[in-house]
Coordinates of C-alpha atoms in Angstrom, one line a residue:
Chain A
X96 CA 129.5 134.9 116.4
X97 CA 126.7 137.2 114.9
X98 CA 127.6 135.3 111.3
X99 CA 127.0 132.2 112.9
X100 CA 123.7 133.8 114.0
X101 CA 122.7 135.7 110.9
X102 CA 123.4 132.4 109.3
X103 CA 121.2 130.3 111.7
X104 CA 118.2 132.5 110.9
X105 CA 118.2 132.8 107.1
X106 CA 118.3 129.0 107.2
X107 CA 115.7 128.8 109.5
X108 CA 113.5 131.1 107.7
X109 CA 114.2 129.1 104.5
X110 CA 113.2 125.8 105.9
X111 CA 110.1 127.3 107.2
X112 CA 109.3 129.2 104.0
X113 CA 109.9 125.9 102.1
X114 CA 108.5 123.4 104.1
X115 CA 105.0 126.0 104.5
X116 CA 104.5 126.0 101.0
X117 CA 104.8 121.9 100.3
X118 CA 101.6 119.6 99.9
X119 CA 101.4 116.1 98.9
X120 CA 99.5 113.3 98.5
X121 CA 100.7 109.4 98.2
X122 CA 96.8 108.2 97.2
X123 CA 96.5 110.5 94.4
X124 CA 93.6 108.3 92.0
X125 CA 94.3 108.4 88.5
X126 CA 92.2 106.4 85.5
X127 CA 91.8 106.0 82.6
X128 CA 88.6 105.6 80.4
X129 CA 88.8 104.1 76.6
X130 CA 85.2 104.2 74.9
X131 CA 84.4 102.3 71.3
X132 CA 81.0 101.0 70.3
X133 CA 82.3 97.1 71.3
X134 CA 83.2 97.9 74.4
X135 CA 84.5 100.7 77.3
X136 CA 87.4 100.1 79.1
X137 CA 88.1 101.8 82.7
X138 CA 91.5 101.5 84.9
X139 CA 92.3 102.8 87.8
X140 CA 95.4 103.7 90.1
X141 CA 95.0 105.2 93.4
X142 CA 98.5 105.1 94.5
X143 CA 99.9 107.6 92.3
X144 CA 102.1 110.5 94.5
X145 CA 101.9 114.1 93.8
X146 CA 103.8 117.3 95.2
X147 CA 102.6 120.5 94.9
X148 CA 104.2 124.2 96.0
X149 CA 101.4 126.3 96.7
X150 CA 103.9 129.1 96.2
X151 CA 105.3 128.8 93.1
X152 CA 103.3 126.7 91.0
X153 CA 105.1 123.9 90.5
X154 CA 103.3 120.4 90.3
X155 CA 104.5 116.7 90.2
X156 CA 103.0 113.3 89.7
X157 CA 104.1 110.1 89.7
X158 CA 102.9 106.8 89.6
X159 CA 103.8 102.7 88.8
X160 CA 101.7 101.7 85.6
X161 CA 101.5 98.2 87.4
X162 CA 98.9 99.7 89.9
X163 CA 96.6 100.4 87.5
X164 CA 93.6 97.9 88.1
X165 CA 91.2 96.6 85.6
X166 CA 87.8 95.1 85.2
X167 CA 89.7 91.8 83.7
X168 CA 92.5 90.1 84.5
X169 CA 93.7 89.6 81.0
X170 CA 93.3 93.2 80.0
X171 CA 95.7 94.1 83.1
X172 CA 98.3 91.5 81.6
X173 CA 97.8 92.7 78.1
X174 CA 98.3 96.6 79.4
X175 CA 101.3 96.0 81.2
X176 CA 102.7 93.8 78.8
X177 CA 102.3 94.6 75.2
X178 CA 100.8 98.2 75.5
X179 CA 102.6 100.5 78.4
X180 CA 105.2 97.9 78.8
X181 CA 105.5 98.5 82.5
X182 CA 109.2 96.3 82.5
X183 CA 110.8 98.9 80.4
X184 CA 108.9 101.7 81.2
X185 CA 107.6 101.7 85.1
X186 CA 106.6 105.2 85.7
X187 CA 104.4 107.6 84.0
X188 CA 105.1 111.1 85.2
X189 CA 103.8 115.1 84.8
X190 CA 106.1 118.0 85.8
X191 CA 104.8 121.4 85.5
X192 CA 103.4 124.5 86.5
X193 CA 100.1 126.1 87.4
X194 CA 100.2 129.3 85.5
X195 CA 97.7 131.3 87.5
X196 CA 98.6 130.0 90.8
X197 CA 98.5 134.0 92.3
X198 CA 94.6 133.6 92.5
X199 CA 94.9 131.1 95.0
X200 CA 94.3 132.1 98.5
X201 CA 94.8 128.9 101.0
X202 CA 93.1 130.7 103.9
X203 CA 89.7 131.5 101.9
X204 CA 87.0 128.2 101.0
X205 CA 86.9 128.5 97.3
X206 CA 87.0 126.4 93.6
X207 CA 89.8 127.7 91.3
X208 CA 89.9 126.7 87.7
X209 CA 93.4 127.1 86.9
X210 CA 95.3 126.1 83.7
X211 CA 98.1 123.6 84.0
X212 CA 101.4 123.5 81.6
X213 CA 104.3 121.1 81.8
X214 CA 105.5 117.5 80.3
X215 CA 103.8 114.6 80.4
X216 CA 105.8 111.2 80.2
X217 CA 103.6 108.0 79.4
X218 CA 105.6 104.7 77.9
X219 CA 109.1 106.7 77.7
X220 CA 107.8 109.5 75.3
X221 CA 107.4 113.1 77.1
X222 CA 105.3 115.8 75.7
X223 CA 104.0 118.8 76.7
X224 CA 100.7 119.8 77.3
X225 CA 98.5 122.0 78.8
X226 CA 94.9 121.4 80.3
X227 CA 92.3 123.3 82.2
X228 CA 92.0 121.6 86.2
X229 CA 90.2 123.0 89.1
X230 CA 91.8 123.1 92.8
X231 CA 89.3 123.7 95.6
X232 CA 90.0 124.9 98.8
X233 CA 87.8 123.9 102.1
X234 CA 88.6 124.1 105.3
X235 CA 92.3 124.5 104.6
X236 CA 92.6 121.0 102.5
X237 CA 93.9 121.3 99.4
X238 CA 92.2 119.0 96.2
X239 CA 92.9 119.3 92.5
X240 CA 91.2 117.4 89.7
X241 CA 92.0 117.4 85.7
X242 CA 90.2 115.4 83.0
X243 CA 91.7 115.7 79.4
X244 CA 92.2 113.3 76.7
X245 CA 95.6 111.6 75.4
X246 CA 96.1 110.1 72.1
X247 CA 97.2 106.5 72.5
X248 CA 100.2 107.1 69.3
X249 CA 101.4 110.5 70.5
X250 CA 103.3 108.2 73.2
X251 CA 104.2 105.4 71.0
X252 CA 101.9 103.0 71.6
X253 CA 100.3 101.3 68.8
X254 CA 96.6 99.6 69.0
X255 CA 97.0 96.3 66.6
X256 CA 94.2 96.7 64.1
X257 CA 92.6 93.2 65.7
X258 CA 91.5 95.8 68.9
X259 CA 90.8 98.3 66.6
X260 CA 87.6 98.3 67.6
X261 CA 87.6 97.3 71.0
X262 CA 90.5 99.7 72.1
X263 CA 89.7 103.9 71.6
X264 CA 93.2 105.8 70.2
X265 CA 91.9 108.8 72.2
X266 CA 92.1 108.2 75.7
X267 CA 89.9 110.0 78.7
X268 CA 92.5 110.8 82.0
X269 CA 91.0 111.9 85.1
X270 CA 93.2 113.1 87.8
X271 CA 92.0 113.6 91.4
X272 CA 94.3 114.7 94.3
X273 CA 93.2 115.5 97.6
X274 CA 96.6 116.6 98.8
X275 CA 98.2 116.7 102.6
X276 CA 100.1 119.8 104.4
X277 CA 104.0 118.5 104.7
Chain B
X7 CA 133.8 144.8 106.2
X8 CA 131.8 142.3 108.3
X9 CA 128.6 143.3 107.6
X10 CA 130.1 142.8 103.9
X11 CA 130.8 139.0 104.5
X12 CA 127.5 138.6 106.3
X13 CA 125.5 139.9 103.2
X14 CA 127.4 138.2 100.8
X15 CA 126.8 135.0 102.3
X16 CA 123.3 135.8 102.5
X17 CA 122.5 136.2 98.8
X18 CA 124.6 133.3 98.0
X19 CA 122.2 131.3 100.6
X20 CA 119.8 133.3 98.7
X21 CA 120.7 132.4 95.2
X22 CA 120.8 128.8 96.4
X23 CA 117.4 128.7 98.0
X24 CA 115.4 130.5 94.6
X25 CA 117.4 127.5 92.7
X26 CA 116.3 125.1 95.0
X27 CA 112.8 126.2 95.3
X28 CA 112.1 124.6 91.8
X29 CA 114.3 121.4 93.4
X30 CA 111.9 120.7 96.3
X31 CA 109.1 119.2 94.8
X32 CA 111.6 117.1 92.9
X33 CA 113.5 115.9 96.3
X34 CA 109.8 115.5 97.8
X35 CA 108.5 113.3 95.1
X36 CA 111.8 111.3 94.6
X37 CA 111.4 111.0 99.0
X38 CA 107.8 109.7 99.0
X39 CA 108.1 107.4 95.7
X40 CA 111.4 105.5 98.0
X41 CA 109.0 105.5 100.6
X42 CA 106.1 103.4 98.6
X43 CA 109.2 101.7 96.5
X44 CA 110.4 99.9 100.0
X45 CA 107.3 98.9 101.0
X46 CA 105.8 97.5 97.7
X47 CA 106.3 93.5 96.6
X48 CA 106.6 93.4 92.7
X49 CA 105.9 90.0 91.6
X50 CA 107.3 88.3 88.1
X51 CA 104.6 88.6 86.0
X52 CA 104.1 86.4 83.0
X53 CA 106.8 83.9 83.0
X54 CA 105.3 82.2 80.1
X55 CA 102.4 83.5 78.0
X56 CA 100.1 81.0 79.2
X57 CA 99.6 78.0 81.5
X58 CA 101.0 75.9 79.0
X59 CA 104.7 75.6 77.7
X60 CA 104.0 73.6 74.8
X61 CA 102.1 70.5 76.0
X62 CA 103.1 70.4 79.4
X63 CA 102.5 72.8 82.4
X64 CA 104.0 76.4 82.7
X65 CA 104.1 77.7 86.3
X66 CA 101.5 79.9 85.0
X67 CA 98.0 80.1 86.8
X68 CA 94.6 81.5 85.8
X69 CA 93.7 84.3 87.6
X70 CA 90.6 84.0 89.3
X71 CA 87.5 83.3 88.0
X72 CA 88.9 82.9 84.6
X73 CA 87.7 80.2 82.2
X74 CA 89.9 79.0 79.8
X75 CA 89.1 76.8 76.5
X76 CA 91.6 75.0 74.9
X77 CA 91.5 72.9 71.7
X78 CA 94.4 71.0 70.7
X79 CA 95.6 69.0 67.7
X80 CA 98.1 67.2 66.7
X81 CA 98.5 65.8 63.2
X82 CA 100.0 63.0 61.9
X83 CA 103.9 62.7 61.8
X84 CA 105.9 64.3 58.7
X85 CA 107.8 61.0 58.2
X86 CA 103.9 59.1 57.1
X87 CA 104.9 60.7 53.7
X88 CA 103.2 62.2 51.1
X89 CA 100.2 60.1 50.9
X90 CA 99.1 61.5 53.9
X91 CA 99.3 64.7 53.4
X92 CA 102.8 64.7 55.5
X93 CA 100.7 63.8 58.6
X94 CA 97.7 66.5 57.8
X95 CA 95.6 63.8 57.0
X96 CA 95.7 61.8 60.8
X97 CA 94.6 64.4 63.6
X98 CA 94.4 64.1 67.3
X99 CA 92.3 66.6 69.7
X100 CA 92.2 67.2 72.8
X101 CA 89.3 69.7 74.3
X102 CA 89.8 70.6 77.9
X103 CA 88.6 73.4 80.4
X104 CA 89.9 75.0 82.7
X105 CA 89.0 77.6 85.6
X106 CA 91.2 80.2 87.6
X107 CA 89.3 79.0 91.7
X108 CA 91.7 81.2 93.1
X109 CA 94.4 83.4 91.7
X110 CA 97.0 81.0 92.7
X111 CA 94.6 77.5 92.7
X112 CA 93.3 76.3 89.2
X113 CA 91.4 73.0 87.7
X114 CA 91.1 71.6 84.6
X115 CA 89.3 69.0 82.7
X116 CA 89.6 67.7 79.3
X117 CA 88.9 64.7 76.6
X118 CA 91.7 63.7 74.6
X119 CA 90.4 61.2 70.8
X120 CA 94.0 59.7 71.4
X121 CA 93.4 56.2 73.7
X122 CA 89.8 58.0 74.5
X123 CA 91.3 59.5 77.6
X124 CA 89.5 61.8 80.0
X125 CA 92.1 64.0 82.5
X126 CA 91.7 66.4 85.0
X127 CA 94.2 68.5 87.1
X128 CA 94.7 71.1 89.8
X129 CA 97.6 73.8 90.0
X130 CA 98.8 74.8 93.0
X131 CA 100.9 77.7 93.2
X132 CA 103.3 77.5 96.4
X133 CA 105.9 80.2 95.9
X134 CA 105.8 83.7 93.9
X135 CA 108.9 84.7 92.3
X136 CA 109.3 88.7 93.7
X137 CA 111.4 91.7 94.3
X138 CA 111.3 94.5 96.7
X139 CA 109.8 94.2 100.5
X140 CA 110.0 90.3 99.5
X141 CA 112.6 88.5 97.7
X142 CA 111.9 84.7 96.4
X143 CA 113.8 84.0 93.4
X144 CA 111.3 81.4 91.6
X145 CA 108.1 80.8 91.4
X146 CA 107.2 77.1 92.1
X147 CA 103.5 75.0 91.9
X148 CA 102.7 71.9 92.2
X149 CA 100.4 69.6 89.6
X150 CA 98.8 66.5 90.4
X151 CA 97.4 65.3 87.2
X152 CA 95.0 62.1 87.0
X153 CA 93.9 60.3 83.7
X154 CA 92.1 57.7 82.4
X155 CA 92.3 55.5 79.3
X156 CA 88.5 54.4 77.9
X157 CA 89.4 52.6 74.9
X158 CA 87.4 49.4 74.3
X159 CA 89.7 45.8 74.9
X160 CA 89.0 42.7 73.2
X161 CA 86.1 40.6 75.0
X162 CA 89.0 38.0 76.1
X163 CA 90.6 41.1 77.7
X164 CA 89.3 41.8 81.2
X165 CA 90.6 45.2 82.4
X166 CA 89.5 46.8 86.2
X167 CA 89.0 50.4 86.2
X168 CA 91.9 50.6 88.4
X169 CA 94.1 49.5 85.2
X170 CA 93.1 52.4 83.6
X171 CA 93.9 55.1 85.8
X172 CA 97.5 56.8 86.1
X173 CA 99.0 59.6 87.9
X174 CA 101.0 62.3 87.6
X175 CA 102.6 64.5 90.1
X176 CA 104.3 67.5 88.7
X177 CA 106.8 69.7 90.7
X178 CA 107.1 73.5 88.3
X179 CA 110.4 75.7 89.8
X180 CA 110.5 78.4 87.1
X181 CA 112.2 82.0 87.0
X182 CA 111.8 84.6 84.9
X183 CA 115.2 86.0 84.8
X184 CA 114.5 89.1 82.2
X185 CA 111.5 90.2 80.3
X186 CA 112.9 87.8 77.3
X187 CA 113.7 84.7 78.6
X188 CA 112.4 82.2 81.6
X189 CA 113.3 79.0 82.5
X190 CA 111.7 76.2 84.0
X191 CA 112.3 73.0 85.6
X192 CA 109.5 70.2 86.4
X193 CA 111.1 66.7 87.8
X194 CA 108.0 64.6 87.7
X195 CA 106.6 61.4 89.3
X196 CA 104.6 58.8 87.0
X197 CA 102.3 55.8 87.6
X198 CA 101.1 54.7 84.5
X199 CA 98.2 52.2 84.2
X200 CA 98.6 49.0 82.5
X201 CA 96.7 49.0 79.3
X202 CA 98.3 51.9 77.6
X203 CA 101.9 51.2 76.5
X204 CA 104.6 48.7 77.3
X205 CA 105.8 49.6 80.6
X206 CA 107.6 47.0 82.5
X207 CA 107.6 49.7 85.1
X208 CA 105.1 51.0 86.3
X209 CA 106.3 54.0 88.4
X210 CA 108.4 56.3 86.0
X211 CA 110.7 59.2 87.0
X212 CA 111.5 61.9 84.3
X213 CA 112.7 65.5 84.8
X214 CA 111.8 68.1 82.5
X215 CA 113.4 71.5 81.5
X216 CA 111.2 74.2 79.7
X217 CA 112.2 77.3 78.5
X218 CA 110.6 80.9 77.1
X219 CA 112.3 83.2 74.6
X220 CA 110.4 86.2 73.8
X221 CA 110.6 87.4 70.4
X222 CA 108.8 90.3 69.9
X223 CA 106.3 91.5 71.9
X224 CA 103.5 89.4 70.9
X225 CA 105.6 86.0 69.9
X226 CA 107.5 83.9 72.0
X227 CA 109.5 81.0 71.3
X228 CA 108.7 78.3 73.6
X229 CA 111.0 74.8 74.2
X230 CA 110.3 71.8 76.4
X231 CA 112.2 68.0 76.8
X232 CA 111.6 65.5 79.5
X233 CA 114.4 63.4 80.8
X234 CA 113.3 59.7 81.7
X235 CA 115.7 58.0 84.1
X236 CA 116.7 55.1 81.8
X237 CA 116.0 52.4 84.4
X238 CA 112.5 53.4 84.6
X239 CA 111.8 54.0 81.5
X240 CA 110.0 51.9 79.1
X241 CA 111.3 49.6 76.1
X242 CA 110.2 51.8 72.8
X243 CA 109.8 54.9 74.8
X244 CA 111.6 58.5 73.4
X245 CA 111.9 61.7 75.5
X246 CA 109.6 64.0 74.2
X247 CA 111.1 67.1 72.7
X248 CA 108.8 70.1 71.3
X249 CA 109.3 73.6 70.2
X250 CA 106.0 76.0 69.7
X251 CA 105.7 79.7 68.6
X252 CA 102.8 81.6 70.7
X253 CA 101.1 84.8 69.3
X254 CA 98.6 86.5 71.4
X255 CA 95.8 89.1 70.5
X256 CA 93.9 90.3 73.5
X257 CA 91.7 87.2 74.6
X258 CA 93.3 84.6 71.6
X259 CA 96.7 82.7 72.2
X260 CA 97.7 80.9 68.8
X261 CA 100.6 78.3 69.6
X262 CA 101.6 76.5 66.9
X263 CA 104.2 73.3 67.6
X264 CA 106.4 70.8 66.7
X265 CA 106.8 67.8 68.8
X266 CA 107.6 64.2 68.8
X267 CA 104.7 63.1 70.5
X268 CA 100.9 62.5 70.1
X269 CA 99.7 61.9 73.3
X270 CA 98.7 65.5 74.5
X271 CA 97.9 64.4 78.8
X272 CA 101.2 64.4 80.8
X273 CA 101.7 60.7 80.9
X274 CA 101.6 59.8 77.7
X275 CA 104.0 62.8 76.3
X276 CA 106.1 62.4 79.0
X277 CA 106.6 58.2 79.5
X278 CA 104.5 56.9 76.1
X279 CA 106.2 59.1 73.3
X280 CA 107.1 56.5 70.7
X281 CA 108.4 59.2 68.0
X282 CA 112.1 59.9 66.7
X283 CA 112.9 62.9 65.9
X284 CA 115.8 61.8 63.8
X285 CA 113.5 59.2 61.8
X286 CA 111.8 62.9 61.3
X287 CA 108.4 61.3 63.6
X288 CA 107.7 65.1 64.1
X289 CA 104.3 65.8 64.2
X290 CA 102.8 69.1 63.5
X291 CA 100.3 70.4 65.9
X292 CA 98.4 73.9 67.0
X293 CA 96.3 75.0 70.2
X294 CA 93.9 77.8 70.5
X295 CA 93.0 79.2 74.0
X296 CA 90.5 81.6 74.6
X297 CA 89.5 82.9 78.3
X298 CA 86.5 84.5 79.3
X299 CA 86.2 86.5 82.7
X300 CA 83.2 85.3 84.0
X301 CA 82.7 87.5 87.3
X302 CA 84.5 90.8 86.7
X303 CA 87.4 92.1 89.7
X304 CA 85.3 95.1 90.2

């Protein structure tokens, strides 16, 4: 009987500890700036999902390269087919870890600039990175935001020399979250 | 003893938890990404590269607010030899407009030099082909086409305008069954007017089966033919049969084509295509498109 118990509370205390420590967001807004002297080239997704445990550091995002919206229709097209190639490749995805996440008191209002390490996956190639991002607490809600730049053929995709000039190799990614209690 | 059991249990439960820890986010994620998977419609996009198939219409629309220029020629046929240049010498144009009114609505207009004819069209789209929340296996539209013929006739000729005008009503059922290949089927309704060709009928029945092959990711190989039932179809008249190559670069779309016929509106490819392609009547012909977005989405 007092196994059954014993047994009964560590689980409990688990799924309390576990759930406590969860936050996520399903309208995470992600875009993505290309700059040349022709012309500047902004997209963005705001249904990107994110998970983050406040406890342990760990960080996800995910989102569907199709909901990434642009200023024309034909640039949409030509993103999802010919340069992320949304059919074969979906998702784009980070996994990682926020190194200093100790600093981080939830109860206290407060900005944190913390430094992010972990793998980003964009058009089936994963690499890892690390950038500076800043998480502010208020009130209790969580947000985080990143901005750091991407090279277009570190993940395989390759600007035809036509676009040269119209497309920019390095690419600007801003990453805001404004994340939920689960 | 007990207590021993009790303990032991615990740091297994333990063990399993600090393992899991790292898990949660992962089940989390994988949780809320079904959640926005079920509730998402994910249309076919691109069935064909553009709103043409070669000559005739692709299920494709212009998004809104999207103007699209199209010049295209024909040359001569191969089989007028070498003194014309294997049919370089003869061209045909045809310059046309058209305009995305709605993402599923477009018009065009356009001015063909063969039989001075003037055309316009809408594009309906009726049904989306999608996965997900909504299933629909094809995509289907609907084109009503109208043209009219302008050449002069002799003085002892006396033509109304209503001789002139024919109509075409176009239903497209395509699918895009992988990101290579689509298919698409278009049985079509003619009324042709009297001055153009030799019909003894004037209400012409054809069905016509296109097709998309993609080979790389900028080039596609692209197929169309056009069935006339035989007891409509006019004395002299071929089914038109043409195979074009499109390569795309951002705003461009080159298609180049070979095709039997040199009308370039709907009812003459489809009912007044006079061209054998085993006498090798193949005519060699190009298009260039080139769309501007004349209100931006946001």
């Amino acid at each position: 009987m007092s196994k059954v118990l014993t047994l009964f509370i560590l689980l409990t205390c688990m799924h309390t500890r576990i759930n406590a420590q969860l936050y996520y967001t399903k309208n995470a807004a992600i875009s993505f700036f290309s700059r040349t002297s022709l012309q500047d080239i902004k997209a963005d997704n705001n249904q990107a999902i994110s998970v983050l445990n406040i406890q342990s550091g760990t960080i996800q995002l995910s989102l569907l390269n199709t909901a990434f919206h642009f200023p024309k229709a034909k640039m949409e097209e030509d993103f999802n087919e010919d340069y992320i190639e949304s059919a074969r490749y979906p998702k784009s995805t980070f996994k990682g870890t926020i190194a200093d996440i100790g600093k981080i008191d939830v109860g206290k209002n407060g900005s944190y600039s913390v430094k992010v390490n972990g793998d980003l996956m964009i058009h089936g190639v994963t690499k890892s990175i690390t950038v500076p991002a800043t998480i502010i607490i208020k009130n209790g809600t969580l947000s985080a935001s990143a901005s750091f730049n991407v090279l277009a053929k570190d993940y395989n995709i390759r600007i035809p020399t036509i676009v040269e000039n119209k497309i920019a190799e390095n690419i600007q990614i801003t990453i805001n979250c404004d994340y939920e209690k689960k | 003893m007990r207590l021993a059991k009790i303990l032991i249990t615990g740091f297994l439960l333990f063990g399993l938890f600090e393992t899991s820890a790292a898990q949660d986010t992962t089940n989390l994620l994988s949780q809320l990404e079904k959640e926005s998977a079920e509730n998402k419609i994910n249309y076919a996009v691109a069935t064909f590269k553009t709103t043409r198939i070669v000559d005739g219409q692709s299920v494709e629309n212009l998004p809104k607010n999207v103007l699209d220029l199209r010049i295209s020629h024909r040359f001569g046929p191969i089989s007028s030899g070498a003194y014309n240049f294997f049919g370089l010498d003869n061209a045909t144009m045809r310059l046309g407009f058209d305009y995305g009114i709605t993402n599923n609505i477009m018009a065009g207009i356009g001015h063909s030099t063969y039989q001075k004819t003037y055309d316009a069209f809408l594009k309906f789209r009726i049904l989306k082909q999608s996965t997900g929340a909504l299933y629909m296996p094809v995509t289907v539209s609907f084109v009503p086409t109208i043209a009219v013929n302008t050449l002069k006739q002799f003085d002892s000729v006396k033509t109304n305008f209503s001789d002139r005008v024919s109509s075409v009503f176009q239903l497209l059922i395509a699918r895009k069954f992988s990101e290579k290949f689509a298919l698409q089927i278009m049985p079509t309704f003619i009324h042709a007017d009297k001055i153009s060709f030799n019909h003894i009928k004037q209400n012409i029945f054809a069905i016509g089966i296109g097709g998309r092959h993609r080979l790389s990711k900028r080039i596609n190989l692209n197929a169309e033919y056009y069935y006339q039932l035989p007891d409509t179809k006019a004395p002299g008249a071929r089914n038109v049969l043409s195979f074009g190559v499109d390569i795309g670069t951002g705003g461009h779309v080159f298609q180049l084509h070979f095709t039997n016929s040199t009308g370039l509106t709907e009812k003459s490819f489809i009912s007044e295509t006079s061209g054998r392609w085993d006498h090798s009547d193949v005519l060699f012909g190009f298009n260039i498109s080139r769309v501007f977005q004349l209100k931006k989405k946001h």
